[in-house]
Amino acid sequence: EDQVTQSPEALRLQEGESSSLNCSYTVSGLRGLFWYRQDPGKGPEFLFTLYSAGEEKEKERLKATLTKKESFLHITAPKPEDSATYLCAVQAPIQGAQKLVFGQGTRLTINP
Amino acid sequence: GAVVSQHPSRVICKSGTSVKIECRSLDFQATTMFWYRQFPKQSLMLMATSNEGSKATYEQGVEKDKFLINHASLTLSTLTVTSAHPEDSSFYICSANSGGAETQYFGPGTRLLVL
């Protein structure tokens, strides 16, 4: 069964304190790994798609990387506005119809 | 680009009534739309997948007669919660992608409260 596990469940950082969020996955034939940001009471906002091990993508203070077993979302010098829940999801052919399997998310809080 | 809207954003209804939620892709044609439910402090759970012009595919445990999904056009899908009960209260979110693209773009969500 395809599984996605995110850690830590919650993370508090001071403004400017860099860190990484982890997404471990078990999937039969990864088709894509997705990172989303979700603010309270809102739908997820797309951040990145990674397709193969070794791939990296960046956007402002965020950088996503991918290995064969996990993905990291690195956040450099975060600001309070980066506070949100970060969701990781995988897509695998066995699921069919482009379905996504989501992890439980990491709630990130950046204190000023 | 890739904007998805939902309406209404919030709805309160009495137990036993039906509620319709609309999901629209504003700047692309959505060949596939997805409906999710999210309970407080939990992740998204896929309810069903719908392709334009065909019947929706429901996930195991989701009652297709209770959660009616219609995907009549390439820009609109609707979810109707029939005979809603308090346990149906949740945050309902739709997503969409265009043909051949894997990335799903999500709507802002609809908060349903059944009294």
PDB file of C-alpha atoms in Angstrom, chain B residues 13 20 25 28 38-39 41 46 61 66 74 86 91 97 100-101 104 113-115:
ATOM      1  CA  CYS B  13     -27.979  23.897   6.836  1.00  0.00           C
ATOM      2  CA  LYS B  20     -24.851  21.714  -3.481  1.00  0.00           C
ATOM      3  CA  SER B  25     -11.832  25.945 -13.202  1.00  0.00           C
ATOM      4  CA  PHE B  28      -8.271  26.108 -17.965  1.00  0.00           C
ATOM      5  CA  GLN B  38     -10.803  17.447   5.445  1.00  0.00           C
ATOM      6  CA  PHE B  39     -11.595  17.188   9.143  1.00  0.00           C
ATOM      7  CA  LYS B  41      -6.206  19.024  11.980  1.00  0.00           C
ATOM      8  CA  LEU B  46     -10.099  11.837  -1.437  1.00  0.00           C
ATOM      9  CA  GLY B  61     -16.344   3.882   2.073  1.00  0.00           C
ATOM     10  CA  LYS B  66     -25.215  10.460  -0.469  1.00  0.00           C
ATOM     11  CA  LEU B  74     -14.939  21.008 -18.689  1.00  0.00           C
ATOM     12  CA  PRO B  86     -24.206  16.652  11.571  1.00  0.00           C
ATOM     13  CA  PHE B  91     -14.332  21.192   4.973  1.00  0.00           C
ATOM     14  CA  ASN B  97      -6.142  19.236 -13.556  1.00  0.00           C
ATOM     15  CA  GLY B 100      -2.099  15.076 -19.415  1.00  0.00           C
ATOM     16  CA  ALA B 101      -0.955  17.241 -16.509  1.00  0.00           C
ATOM     17  CA  GLN B 104      -3.824  19.284  -9.197  1.00  0.00           C
ATOM     18  CA  LEU B 113     -21.977  22.934   9.041  1.00  0.00           C
ATOM     19  CA  VAL B 114     -25.045  20.758   9.504  1.00  0.00           C
ATOM     20  CA  LEU B 115     -27.162  21.593  12.523  1.00  0.00           C
TER      21      LEU B 115
END
